[in-house]
Every structure is written in structure tokens, then in C-alpha cells.
Short mmCIF file of C-alpha atoms in Angstrom, two decimals:
data_model
loop_
_atom_site.label_atom_id
_atom_site.label_comp_id
_atom_site.label_asym_id
_atom_site.label_seq_id
_atom_site.Cartn_x
_atom_site.Cartn_y
_atom_site.Cartn_z
CA UNK A 49 16.66 13.15 27.75
CA UNK A 50 13.67 12.10 29.80
CA UNK A 51 14.34 9.39 32.36
CA UNK A 52 11.41 7.43 31.01
CA UNK A 53 13.29 6.54 27.77
CA UNK A 54 15.75 3.65 27.15
CA UNK A 55 13.44 1.24 28.95
CA UNK A 56 14.20 -1.61 26.53
CA UNK A 57 16.52 -3.10 29.17
CA UNK A 58 13.58 -3.35 31.60
CA UNK A 59 10.46 -3.73 29.45
CA UNK A 60 9.82 -6.47 26.92
CA UNK A 61 8.32 -5.77 23.52
CA UNK A 62 4.55 -6.02 23.57
CA UNK A 63 2.43 -5.68 20.45
CA UNK A 64 -1.27 -4.78 20.85
CA UNK A 65 -3.41 -7.75 21.74
CA UNK A 66 -4.23 -9.90 18.72
CA UNK A 67 -7.63 -11.48 18.37
CA UNK A 68 -7.75 -15.27 18.54
CA UNK A 69 -7.28 -16.88 15.14
CA UNK A 70 -10.51 -18.90 15.38
CA UNK A 71 -12.43 -15.69 16.11
CA UNK A 72 -10.88 -13.52 13.44
CA UNK A 73 -11.44 -16.17 10.74
CA UNK A 74 -15.15 -15.42 11.04
CA UNK A 75 -15.10 -11.72 10.10
CA UNK A 76 -13.16 -9.00 8.31
CA UNK A 77 -12.49 -6.84 11.37
CA UNK A 78 -8.94 -5.66 12.06
CA UNK A 79 -7.05 -8.32 13.97
CA UNK A 80 -5.17 -6.06 16.40
CA UNK A 81 -6.78 -4.31 19.35
CA UNK A 82 -5.97 -0.69 20.12
CA UNK A 83 -3.14 0.15 22.53
CA UNK A 84 -4.35 1.55 25.81
CA UNK A 85 -2.58 4.82 26.79
CA UNK A 86 -0.41 3.21 29.48
CA UNK A 87 0.78 0.38 27.24
CA UNK A 88 1.49 2.80 24.37
CA UNK A 89 3.53 5.03 26.67
CA UNK A 90 5.48 2.06 28.04
CA UNK A 91 6.26 0.63 24.60
CA UNK A 92 7.34 4.05 23.32
CA UNK A 93 9.69 4.41 26.28
CA UNK A 94 11.67 1.40 25.03
CA UNK A 95 13.18 3.62 22.31
CA UNK A 96 16.94 4.08 22.75
CA UNK A 97 16.91 7.58 21.21
CA UNK A 98 20.04 6.59 19.31
CA UNK A 99 22.25 9.17 17.63
CA UNK A 100 21.72 7.71 14.15
CA UNK A 101 18.08 6.54 14.06
CA UNK A 102 18.13 3.70 11.54
CA UNK A 103 14.34 3.42 11.88
CA UNK A 104 14.06 6.86 10.24
CA UNK A 105 16.84 6.16 7.75
CA UNK A 106 15.03 3.05 6.49
CA UNK A 107 11.61 4.69 6.40
CA UNK A 108 10.82 5.91 2.85
CA UNK A 109 9.31 9.05 4.40
CA UNK A 110 12.19 9.54 6.85
CA UNK A 111 9.60 9.91 9.60
CA UNK A 112 10.91 11.49 12.81
CA UNK A 113 10.19 8.28 14.68
CA UNK A 114 12.35 8.78 17.82
CA UNK A 115 10.77 12.23 18.33
CA UNK A 116 7.18 11.04 18.33
CA UNK A 117 8.06 7.98 20.38
CA UNK A 118 9.54 10.24 23.05
CA UNK A 119 6.49 12.52 23.00
CA UNK A 120 4.19 9.50 23.31
CA UNK A 121 6.22 8.19 26.25
CA UNK A 122 5.66 11.60 27.90
CA UNK A 123 1.90 11.47 27.09
CA UNK A 124 2.23 14.53 24.82
CA UNK A 125 0.08 12.94 22.15
CA UNK A 126 -1.10 16.02 20.29
CA UNK A 127 2.50 17.07 19.76
CA UNK A 128 3.37 13.50 18.76
CA UNK A 129 0.65 13.64 16.11
CA UNK A 130 1.91 16.97 14.76
CA UNK A 131 5.43 15.54 14.39
CA UNK A 132 4.12 12.37 12.75
CA UNK A 133 1.80 14.22 10.34
CA UNK A 134 4.56 16.64 9.32
CA UNK A 135 6.24 13.95 7.22
CA UNK A 136 3.38 11.53 6.51
CA UNK A 137 0.07 12.23 4.78
CA UNK A 138 -1.47 8.96 6.02
CA UNK A 139 0.18 7.86 9.28
CA UNK A 140 -2.93 5.87 10.26
CA UNK A 141 -2.56 3.85 7.04
CA UNK A 142 1.19 3.27 7.35
CA UNK A 143 0.74 2.18 10.96
CA UNK A 144 -1.55 -0.57 9.69
CA UNK A 145 -0.19 -1.77 6.34
CA UNK A 146 3.53 -0.94 6.22
CA UNK A 147 5.82 -3.99 6.48
CA UNK A 148 7.52 -2.58 9.58
CA UNK A 149 9.42 -5.83 10.02
CA UNK A 150 11.27 -4.99 6.79
CA UNK A 151 11.52 -1.21 7.26
CA UNK A 152 11.60 0.76 10.52
CA UNK A 153 11.25 -2.04 13.08
CA UNK A 154 13.52 -4.37 11.14
CA UNK A 155 16.28 -1.76 11.41
CA UNK A 156 15.68 -0.71 15.02
CA UNK A 157 19.00 -0.50 16.89
CA UNK A 158 17.73 -2.56 19.84
CA UNK A 159 16.18 -5.24 17.59
CA UNK A 160 19.14 -7.58 18.04
CA UNK A 161 18.85 -8.92 21.55
CA UNK A 162 15.94 -6.88 22.90
CA UNK A 163 13.37 -6.92 20.05
CA UNK A 164 12.43 -3.73 18.25
CA UNK A 165 10.19 -0.93 19.45
CA UNK A 166 6.58 -1.45 18.32
CA UNK A 167 6.77 1.51 15.96
CA UNK A 168 3.83 0.67 13.69
CA UNK A 169 1.41 0.06 16.54
CA UNK A 170 2.38 3.32 18.26
CA UNK A 171 2.02 5.23 14.97
CA UNK A 172 -1.49 3.86 14.56
CA UNK A 173 -2.34 4.66 18.18
CA UNK A 174 -1.15 8.27 17.89
CA UNK A 175 -3.20 9.00 14.77
CA UNK A 176 -6.33 7.13 15.85
CA UNK A 177 -6.23 9.15 19.07
CA UNK A 178 -5.82 12.34 17.02
CA UNK A 179 -8.96 11.52 15.03
CA UNK A 180 -10.86 10.70 18.21
CA UNK A 181 -9.80 13.97 19.85
CA UNK A 182 -10.47 16.13 16.76
CA UNK A 183 -6.84 17.12 16.22
CA UNK A 184 -6.87 16.11 12.54
CA UNK A 185 -7.85 19.16 10.51
CA UNK A 186 -8.53 19.70 6.78
CA UNK A 187 -5.43 20.92 4.88
CA UNK A 188 -6.86 24.41 4.34
CA UNK A 189 -4.37 26.88 2.82
CA UNK A 190 -3.40 30.13 4.53
CA UNK A 191 -3.65 31.89 1.18
CA UNK A 192 -5.45 30.89 -2.01
CA UNK A 193 -3.71 31.14 -5.38
CA UNK A 194 -4.97 30.82 -8.95
CA UNK A 195 -2.54 28.02 -9.71
CA UNK A 196 -4.31 24.82 -10.75
CA UNK A 197 -3.20 21.21 -10.87
CA UNK A 198 -4.99 18.17 -12.24
CA UNK A 199 -4.04 14.87 -10.61
CA UNK A 200 -4.87 11.63 -12.42
CA UNK A 201 -5.30 8.88 -9.83
CA UNK A 202 -6.73 8.96 -6.30
CA UNK A 203 -4.34 6.44 -4.75
CA UNK A 204 -1.60 7.11 -2.18
CA UNK A 205 0.68 9.10 -4.52
CA UNK A 206 -2.10 11.22 -6.01
CA UNK A 207 -3.71 11.98 -2.65
CA UNK A 208 -0.40 12.80 -0.98
CA UNK A 209 0.38 15.29 -3.75
CA UNK A 210 -3.16 16.72 -3.60
CA UNK A 211 -2.95 17.34 0.14
CA UNK A 212 0.47 18.98 -0.08
CA UNK A 213 -0.46 21.25 -2.99
CA UNK A 214 -3.82 22.23 -1.53
CA UNK A 215 -2.15 23.21 1.71
CA UNK A 216 0.00 25.60 -0.34
CA UNK A 217 -3.01 27.24 -1.95
CA UNK A 218 -3.23 25.39 -5.28
CA UNK A 219 -6.63 24.67 -6.82
CA UNK A 220 -6.60 20.86 -6.93
CA UNK A 221 -8.79 18.51 -8.96
CA UNK A 222 -8.28 14.75 -8.66
CA UNK A 223 -9.54 12.52 -11.49
CA UNK A 224 -10.09 8.80 -10.94
CA UNK A 225 -11.84 6.09 -12.92
CA UNK A 226 -13.24 4.40 -9.81
CA UNK A 227 -16.27 5.51 -7.84
CA UNK A 228 -14.45 5.97 -4.54
CA UNK A 229 -11.23 7.66 -3.48
CA UNK A 230 -8.26 5.61 -2.30
CA UNK A 231 -7.14 3.39 -5.17
CA UNK A 232 -5.85 0.05 -3.92
CA UNK A 233 -6.18 1.29 -0.33
CA UNK A 234 -9.95 1.10 -0.75
CA UNK A 235 -10.35 -1.76 -3.25
CA UNK A 236 -7.17 -3.84 -2.97
CA UNK A 237 -6.34 -4.06 0.75
CA UNK A 238 -8.80 -6.14 2.84
CA UNK A 239 -10.58 -4.75 5.88
CA UNK A 240 -8.72 -6.99 8.33
CA UNK A 241 -5.61 -4.92 7.51
CA UNK A 242 -7.19 -1.55 6.72
CA UNK A 243 -10.81 -0.80 7.53
CA UNK A 244 -12.42 1.32 4.83
CA UNK A 245 -13.59 4.04 7.22
CA UNK A 246 -9.92 4.96 7.70
CA UNK A 247 -9.76 5.99 4.01
CA UNK A 248 -13.29 7.38 3.71
CA UNK A 249 -12.76 9.86 6.54
CA UNK A 250 -9.62 11.23 4.83
CA UNK A 251 -11.62 11.62 1.61
CA UNK A 252 -14.22 13.68 3.47
CA UNK A 253 -11.48 15.78 5.09
CA UNK A 254 -9.89 16.53 1.71
CA UNK A 255 -13.23 17.61 0.30
CA UNK A 256 -13.69 19.95 3.27
CA UNK A 257 -10.33 21.48 2.35
CA UNK A 258 -11.56 22.29 -1.14
CA UNK A 259 -9.98 19.46 -3.12
CA UNK A 260 -12.32 18.53 -5.98
CA UNK A 261 -12.81 14.91 -7.02
CA UNK A 262 -14.12 13.85 -10.41
CA UNK A 263 -14.80 10.12 -10.06
CA UNK A 264 -15.74 7.63 -12.75
CA UNK A 265 -13.55 9.74 -15.02
CA UNK A 266 -11.25 8.14 -17.60
CA UNK A 267 -8.58 9.96 -19.58
CA UNK A 268 -9.12 9.08 -23.23
CA UNK A 269 -12.85 8.60 -22.74
CA UNK A 270 -14.12 11.63 -20.80
CA UNK A 271 -11.31 13.96 -21.80
CA UNK A 272 -7.96 13.73 -23.55
CA UNK A 273 -4.71 14.45 -21.77
CA UNK A 274 -4.35 17.54 -23.98
CA UNK A 275 -7.75 18.82 -22.79
CA UNK A 276 -6.70 18.32 -19.18
CA UNK A 277 -3.52 20.26 -19.84
CA UNK A 278 -5.64 23.16 -21.09
CA UNK A 279 -7.63 23.14 -17.84
CA UNK A 280 -4.67 23.18 -15.47
CA UNK A 281 -1.24 24.74 -15.02
CA UNK A 282 0.26 21.29 -14.37
CA UNK A 283 -0.77 17.64 -14.54
CA UNK A 284 0.38 14.80 -12.29
CA UNK A 285 -0.13 11.22 -13.44
CA UNK A 286 -0.36 8.88 -10.45
CA UNK A 287 -2.47 6.04 -11.81
CA UNK A 288 -0.65 3.15 -10.17
CA UNK A 289 -0.20 -0.22 -11.91
CA UNK A 290 -3.18 -2.50 -12.40
CA UNK A 291 -2.33 -4.97 -15.18
CA UNK A 292 -1.92 -8.38 -13.57
CA UNK A 293 1.13 -10.46 -14.43
CA UNK A 294 0.17 -13.85 -15.72
CA UNK A 295 1.55 -17.35 -15.77
CA UNK A 296 1.57 -18.84 -19.25
CA UNK A 297 0.59 -22.46 -18.64
CA UNK A 298 -2.05 -24.72 -20.19
CA UNK A 299 -5.50 -24.40 -18.62
CA UNK A 300 -5.13 -20.68 -17.92
CA UNK A 301 -8.54 -20.01 -19.49
CA UNK A 302 -10.48 -22.47 -17.30
CA UNK A 303 -13.37 -21.16 -15.24
CA UNK A 304 -12.23 -20.74 -11.66
CA UNK A 305 -8.76 -19.46 -12.59
CA UNK A 306 -8.89 -15.77 -11.62
CA UNK A 307 -6.66 -12.77 -11.05
CA UNK A 308 -5.90 -11.62 -7.51
CA UNK A 309 -7.08 -8.05 -7.99
CA UNK A 310 -10.43 -9.15 -9.44
CA UNK A 311 -10.91 -11.38 -6.40
CA UNK A 312 -9.93 -8.70 -3.87
CA UNK A 313 -11.96 -5.92 -5.52
CA UNK A 314 -15.06 -8.14 -5.52
CA UNK A 315 -14.59 -8.91 -1.82
CA UNK A 316 -14.00 -5.27 -0.88
CA UNK A 317 -16.93 -4.03 -2.93
CA UNK A 318 -19.19 -6.60 -1.36
CA UNK A 319 -18.02 -5.46 2.07
CA UNK A 320 -18.79 -1.86 1.12
CA UNK A 321 -22.36 -2.85 0.28
CA UNK A 322 -22.07 -2.74 -3.51
CA UNK A 323 -23.88 -5.19 -5.79
CA UNK A 324 -21.24 -7.61 -7.05
CA UNK A 325 -22.75 -10.21 -9.42
CA UNK A 326 -19.46 -12.12 -9.76
CA UNK A 327 -19.33 -12.54 -5.97
CA UNK A 328 -22.97 -13.59 -5.70
CA UNK A 329 -22.59 -16.12 -8.51
CA UNK A 330 -19.59 -17.69 -6.76
CA UNK A 331 -17.14 -16.86 -9.56
CA UNK A 332 -15.15 -14.57 -7.23
CA UNK A 333 -16.20 -16.09 -3.92
CA UNK A 334 -14.15 -18.72 -2.07
CA UNK A 335 -16.99 -20.05 0.11
CA UNK A 336 -16.87 -23.84 0.34
CA UNK A 337 -14.07 -24.15 -2.21
CA UNK A 338 -10.61 -25.62 -2.24
CA UNK A 339 -8.52 -22.54 -2.96
CA UNK A 340 -4.97 -22.42 -4.32
CA UNK A 341 -3.22 -19.04 -4.40
CA UNK A 342 -0.12 -18.75 -6.57
CA UNK A 343 2.44 -16.18 -5.38
CA UNK A 344 4.38 -15.11 -2.30
CA UNK A 345 3.91 -11.36 -1.92
CA UNK A 346 1.59 -9.29 0.23
CA UNK A 347 -1.18 -9.55 -2.39
CA UNK A 348 -1.01 -13.33 -2.12
CA UNK A 349 -1.30 -13.04 1.67
CA UNK A 350 -4.35 -10.79 1.25
CA UNK A 351 -5.93 -13.43 -1.02
CA UNK A 352 -5.31 -16.43 1.24
CA UNK A 353 -6.56 -14.61 4.33
CA UNK A 354 -9.62 -13.28 2.49
CA UNK A 355 -10.41 -16.83 1.30
CA UNK A 356 -10.27 -18.11 4.88
CA UNK A 357 -12.80 -15.46 5.95
CA UNK A 358 -15.11 -16.24 3.06
CA UNK A 359 -15.39 -19.80 4.32
CA UNK A 360 -13.10 -21.73 1.97
CA UNK A 361 -12.93 -25.48 2.53
CA UNK A 362 -9.12 -25.28 2.34
CA UNK A 363 -6.54 -22.69 1.36
CA UNK A 364 -3.07 -23.46 0.00
CA UNK A 365 -0.41 -20.95 -1.00
CA UNK A 366 1.87 -22.20 -3.77
CA UNK A 367 5.22 -20.40 -3.88
CA UNK A 368 8.21 -21.30 -6.04
CA UNK A 369 10.85 -20.25 -3.48
CA UNK A 370 11.21 -21.07 0.21
CA UNK A 371 9.85 -19.13 3.17
CA UNK A 372 13.08 -17.18 3.73
CA UNK A 373 12.88 -15.81 0.17
CA UNK A 374 9.27 -14.66 0.24
CA UNK A 375 8.90 -11.00 -0.81
CA UNK A 376 5.92 -10.44 1.48
CA UNK A 377 5.91 -9.50 5.15
CA UNK A 378 6.82 -12.33 7.52
CA UNK A 379 4.27 -10.91 9.93
CA UNK A 380 1.56 -11.50 7.33
CA UNK A 381 2.81 -15.03 6.69
CA UNK A 382 2.61 -15.78 10.41
CA UNK A 383 -0.93 -14.41 10.60
CA UNK A 384 -1.94 -16.55 7.62
CA UNK A 385 -0.45 -19.69 9.19
CA UNK A 386 -2.30 -19.00 12.44
CA UNK A 387 -5.55 -18.69 10.52
CA UNK A 388 -5.17 -22.07 8.84
CA UNK A 389 -3.47 -21.38 5.51
CA UNK A 390 -1.22 -24.21 4.27
CA UNK A 391 1.97 -23.21 2.47
CA UNK A 392 3.50 -25.36 -0.23
CA UNK A 393 7.05 -24.03 -0.52
CA UNK A 394 9.35 -24.54 -3.50
CA UNK A 395 6.48 -25.44 -5.82
CA UNK A 396 5.35 -23.92 -9.12
CA UNK A 397 2.40 -24.60 -11.44
CA UNK A 398 3.00 -26.58 -14.66
CA UNK A 399 -0.62 -26.50 -15.85
CA UNK A 400 -4.17 -26.30 -14.56
CA UNK A 401 -6.39 -29.38 -14.59
CA UNK A 402 -10.05 -29.11 -15.47
CA UNK A 403 -13.30 -30.88 -16.28
CA UNK A 404 -16.10 -29.45 -18.41
CA UNK A 405 -14.24 -26.15 -18.68
CA UNK A 406 -13.82 -25.65 -14.92
CA UNK A 407 -10.63 -25.95 -12.92
CA UNK A 408 -10.23 -29.01 -10.69
CA UNK A 409 -6.60 -28.76 -9.67
CA UNK A 410 -3.08 -27.47 -10.20
CA UNK A 411 -0.41 -29.76 -11.58
CA UNK A 412 2.66 -28.49 -9.74
CA UNK A 413 6.34 -29.32 -9.78
CA UNK A 414 8.83 -29.13 -6.94
CA UNK A 415 11.63 -26.57 -7.31
CA UNK A 416 15.10 -26.19 -5.87
CA UNK A 417 17.16 -23.06 -5.30
CA UNK A 418 20.15 -22.57 -7.57
CA UNK A 419 22.78 -19.92 -8.15
CA UNK A 420 22.04 -16.26 -7.39
CA UNK A 421 20.58 -14.03 -10.10
CA UNK A 422 21.91 -10.55 -10.92
CA UNK A 423 19.59 -9.20 -8.21
CA UNK A 424 21.16 -11.47 -5.60
CA UNK A 425 18.12 -13.73 -5.27
CA UNK A 426 18.66 -17.41 -5.96
CA UNK A 427 17.37 -18.84 -9.21
CA UNK A 428 14.76 -21.57 -9.05
CA UNK A 429 14.84 -24.70 -11.16
CA UNK A 430 12.32 -27.56 -11.43
CA UNK A 431 13.19 -30.98 -10.05
CA UNK A 432 12.56 -33.59 -12.76
CA UNK A 433 9.92 -36.17 -11.89
CA UNK A 434 8.63 -34.26 -8.85
CA UNK A 435 5.18 -33.38 -10.25
CA UNK A 436 2.17 -33.59 -7.96
CA UNK A 437 -1.43 -32.34 -7.91
CA UNK A 438 -3.04 -29.72 -5.68
CA UNK A 439 -6.85 -30.13 -5.84
CA UNK A 440 -8.57 -26.79 -6.47
CA UNK A 441 -11.99 -25.32 -7.20
CA UNK A 442 -10.62 -21.77 -7.29
CA UNK A 443 -7.11 -20.75 -8.38
CA UNK A 444 -6.03 -17.17 -7.66
CA UNK A 445 -3.01 -15.81 -9.51
CA UNK A 446 -1.17 -13.28 -7.31
CA UNK A 447 1.97 -12.75 -9.35
CA UNK A 448 2.33 -8.99 -9.17
CA UNK A 449 1.33 -6.08 -11.38
CA UNK A 450 2.62 -4.26 -14.44
CA UNK A 451 1.66 -0.86 -15.88
CA UNK A 452 -1.16 -0.51 -18.36
CA UNK A 453 -0.36 0.99 -21.76
CA UNK A 454 -0.94 4.62 -20.81
CA UNK A 455 0.08 6.17 -24.17
CA UNK A 456 -2.59 3.99 -25.80
CA UNK A 457 -5.20 4.51 -23.06
CA UNK A 458 -4.68 8.27 -22.96
CA UNK A 459 -4.35 8.63 -26.74
CA UNK A 460 -1.02 10.35 -26.15
CA UNK A 461 1.80 8.69 -28.14
CA UNK A 462 4.24 11.37 -27.00
CA UNK A 463 4.14 9.94 -23.47
CA UNK A 464 7.36 7.93 -23.31
CA UNK A 465 7.61 4.71 -21.33
CA UNK A 466 10.49 2.55 -20.12
CA UNK A 467 11.14 -0.99 -21.30
CA UNK A 468 9.03 -2.13 -18.33
CA UNK A 469 6.08 0.02 -19.42
CA UNK A 470 6.45 2.53 -16.58
CA UNK A 471 6.40 6.23 -17.42
CA UNK A 472 9.78 7.76 -18.13
CA UNK A 473 10.53 10.87 -16.09
CA UNK A 474 13.47 13.15 -15.50
CA UNK A 475 14.22 12.05 -11.94
CA UNK A 476 15.43 15.52 -10.99
CA UNK A 477 12.14 17.14 -11.95
CA UNK A 478 9.71 14.15 -12.05
CA UNK A 479 8.46 15.51 -15.40
CA UNK A 480 7.49 13.16 -18.20
CA UNK A 481 8.38 13.62 -21.86
CA UNK A 482 5.51 16.12 -22.13
CA UNK A 483 6.22 19.58 -20.64
CA UNK A 484 4.08 20.35 -17.61
CA UNK A 485 3.03 16.71 -17.17
CA UNK A 486 4.59 14.98 -14.16
CA UNK A 487 4.33 11.42 -12.86
CA UNK A 488 4.77 9.74 -9.48
CA UNK A 489 4.19 6.53 -7.59
CA UNK A 490 3.94 3.00 -8.95
CA UNK A 491 3.44 4.20 -12.53
CA UNK A 492 7.07 5.38 -12.38
CA UNK A 493 8.78 2.98 -9.94
CA UNK A 494 6.67 -0.14 -10.58
CA UNK A 495 4.44 -1.95 -8.08
CA UNK A 496 5.57 -0.98 -4.60
CA UNK A 497 4.41 -0.06 -1.10
CA UNK A 498 1.83 2.50 0.01
CA UNK A 499 4.56 4.36 1.91
CA UNK A 500 6.64 4.78 -1.25
CA UNK A 501 3.56 6.13 -3.05
CA UNK A 502 3.13 8.74 -0.31
CA UNK A 503 6.80 9.70 -0.54
CA UNK A 504 6.64 10.03 -4.34
CA UNK A 505 3.45 12.10 -4.22
CA UNK A 506 4.88 14.54 -1.71
CA UNK A 507 8.09 14.85 -3.73
CA UNK A 508 6.11 15.43 -6.93
CA UNK A 509 4.18 18.27 -5.30
CA UNK A 510 7.48 19.99 -4.44
CA UNK A 511 8.83 19.50 -7.98
CA UNK A 512 5.67 20.84 -9.60
CA UNK A 513 5.72 23.95 -7.44
CA UNK A 514 9.41 24.55 -8.17
CA UNK A 515 8.79 24.13 -11.92
CA UNK A 516 5.83 26.51 -11.87
CA UNK A 517 7.78 29.17 -9.97
CA UNK A 518 10.59 28.88 -12.49
CA UNK A 519 8.14 29.17 -15.40
CA UNK A 520 6.53 32.22 -13.81
CA UNK A 521 9.93 33.88 -13.29
CA UNK A 522 10.87 33.31 -16.93
CA UNK A 523 7.54 34.72 -18.10
CA UNK A 524 7.93 37.82 -15.93
CA UNK A 525 11.49 38.40 -17.18
CA UNK A 526 10.25 38.25 -20.77
CA UNK A 527 7.63 40.95 -20.20
#
């Protein structure tokens, strides 16, 4: 082991420099500066190179984190990138948006007492350097085959599968109803967490590799699922989940009560230079408004921090549990607090107030934590007589996402779904109820993280190839 490792006893944890909160409130630029080579090497050298790397164990991709930390500490960056890219289709994305405090860094062996290694920042540094140096190459196959796959959805799962299958020589076509590649990475995540060029350059790279994209394409409108099956040897459904969960309270139909994804898509499209009438009219624009965001996940944090940057008069996050029980990243909560977001913990909406059809406030009630649910989380119950009013000109509901009705949308009643509306698959093969049609990502597991989408997409590619080889062997035996 190199002498430069195990430096956690000598060097303190240092994240990349973070822009001042007053400065970053004024734009949508990423808030963290890049590591310089010396700082990246020093922070990587803090790794303990432990025998059982819990950082890798708790990474959905099982990234070989200690290996590329060691290579970075030794300034062998091209090798570090090769190790990182071997298990991760989008390391530059995961380095930016993964909740490392809950995954790899939160399970770092040295975290208790010495603070964790800055894994996410180093991962981002390695891959950004690789792009700058030209080490990132299109996934061109060594040998072409006639095998063809159609992938429905250009989000993390679909793109991860596309890259893996193209590298193995498959003819890959990705269908998506949006006009850009990336799914929620392009339209859902704000620039201050993930600048759009990071996704757009991967899109260009995939096209250079021969992956075809048919955008603005909807199954059920432009082609049926049966027609797609006739075009390809296999189909992968990786549409994600886009139907917003709602809160059934009086006043839900008032003007100014909007869904989180509508708000974020409008902001991202406007930043990309698109014409967005709802943004220009103010319907999906927080400028000058008193904003209340309902929810406590990462989407809620994206909404409150976007509202700050749009020039909201005030921003309040209403969450029915306390801070310790928030499902979102604590790092994101801290960033939001620094930027001026006010949190109203243990509070839930009872109804929305309005005048002349437009929202003017949220009538909320204080909650208290009760006994644990089956999941282990504490139940929440309202405190009688604790009602109060949060003034609001814009209310954003960030309560999570459910699957759309794919059998109805696709005109394919044989596509079985679970009681939650997600697609049912055989988890050994990842195949749906229709032979040759597979599914992966959020449409199977429910709304989750980008990193889990990447994992599912890569796994699906392996399962599809195994299934096709088995089908080919059976066909040859029958001849």
C-alpha cells in the first residue's frame, strides 16, 4: 500500500470550496468549485483502504471506490477514470447528485471521529478531468451484430442500458416523448446541482457511438408496443414515474397551486432557452412571490432553492415530520437553509386559502410524532387546535411521484402492474408479463435515485443479452 494513503489521521476533511450563499442565490450555476489537483490528491489519500469497503457495499453500483481513490492520490487519473467508468455509466452525474451523505460517505469507515472521505467530490473531479483531457470515448463496439433492442425512455436507466448494449454490438434505438435526452436529469434536476451540458455531452457521445434516438415519440400515439416488438429483438421499458402524488384538501384547484415537476420543468426549459409561456406569464415563476413548498424530499429541496434563485419574496418549506425524519439529503437541507429558505417542521396543510380563485395562503396544522409504522418511521398525528396560516402566492406540491397507467397509455392490457402501478417483472430475468419485453428503473422499483436507475439499466442489459442467447440456442437446437 502506498505511503500516501491512510492520511485521515493527519488531514482534515475538506470539501471543494462552496460559493457564498448571497452570490449563488443570484444564478443557477453549480455551487461547488472544482477541486484543484493537489487538494483532490490530498483528500483521496485520507482513504483507509479498509478490508471491507462499506462505501462500495452501500453504493448501488458497488463502485470500486477505494481503488480509484488510491489512484487519484497517486495522480494516476486516467487509470482512476477507467476504474470509475467500469461500474458507472454516469460518474460525473453521480458525483454531483447522489446523496453521498446517505450512501458511500455516510458509511465510510473513518466517518465516526475523522469525518468521511469526500468521495462524491473526487468522483466528479476524476470524470470532469477525463472529459477535459479527452479520455472519455464513445462506447463503440468491437464487433457489430444484427441484434436490435428498442428502449422506451431516455432517462438514467434507459441510457445506462443503451450504452452497455451498444458496447456489446447491439443495434440500439432509444424512444422518448421529450425533445431532449436525459429524462429528469435534464428537466427535473436544476442547474445548480447538475448543469445541462453534463448531460448534453453524453447524448452527443452516444450518438457518435451509433445509438439512435427517436425523440418526441410516444408509444400508443406514434407506434403501438406490438409494432415496436416487431421492429426489435427485445424491448426495454424504462419510462420512469411522472404522475405527481397529490394532497386531497379543499382549495387544491386554486390558481397558484402547482405540481413540483411542472414548476421544475418550466424553470429548466427556460434555462435551456425554450419558450415557456407558463413561466413568462408568472404561473410557474416564483419571482416576487411568497412561496410555500409542501414536502421534504430532494424534489422539495430543488423547488425551494429554485424559488430563491427566481427572486421569490420568501420561501417556506412545510414538512409534516421533523428534520431528523426528512427523506431528502441533509446536505441539500443545509444548502437551502444557507440560501434563506425557512423550514416549518411538523406541519401539514389542512386546506388552501384563496381570493377570486387564486391562492393566498395555506391553512396548516401542527403535527406530533407518534408510534412507529410498519416501515419503522414514526406516524404523524395532528395536534388539535394548533392551526395557523402560512401566507402564499405560490404553493408547490412536492409529494413524490407514482407511475402512469402504462397499460392504458401503451394500449397493451397484457402488461401487468403491481398494486402500486409499477410494472410487474420476474426479478430473476427483469422480463414483464409480455415475452421479450423487459422493464427497469423507477417504473419497476418506484421513484428512486439516479444511481439506482443506472444500476437497474445495466442489470437489464445483462438480462436481455442472456435471454437472447438462450432464445438463439433453443432456435438452433430446433433446426
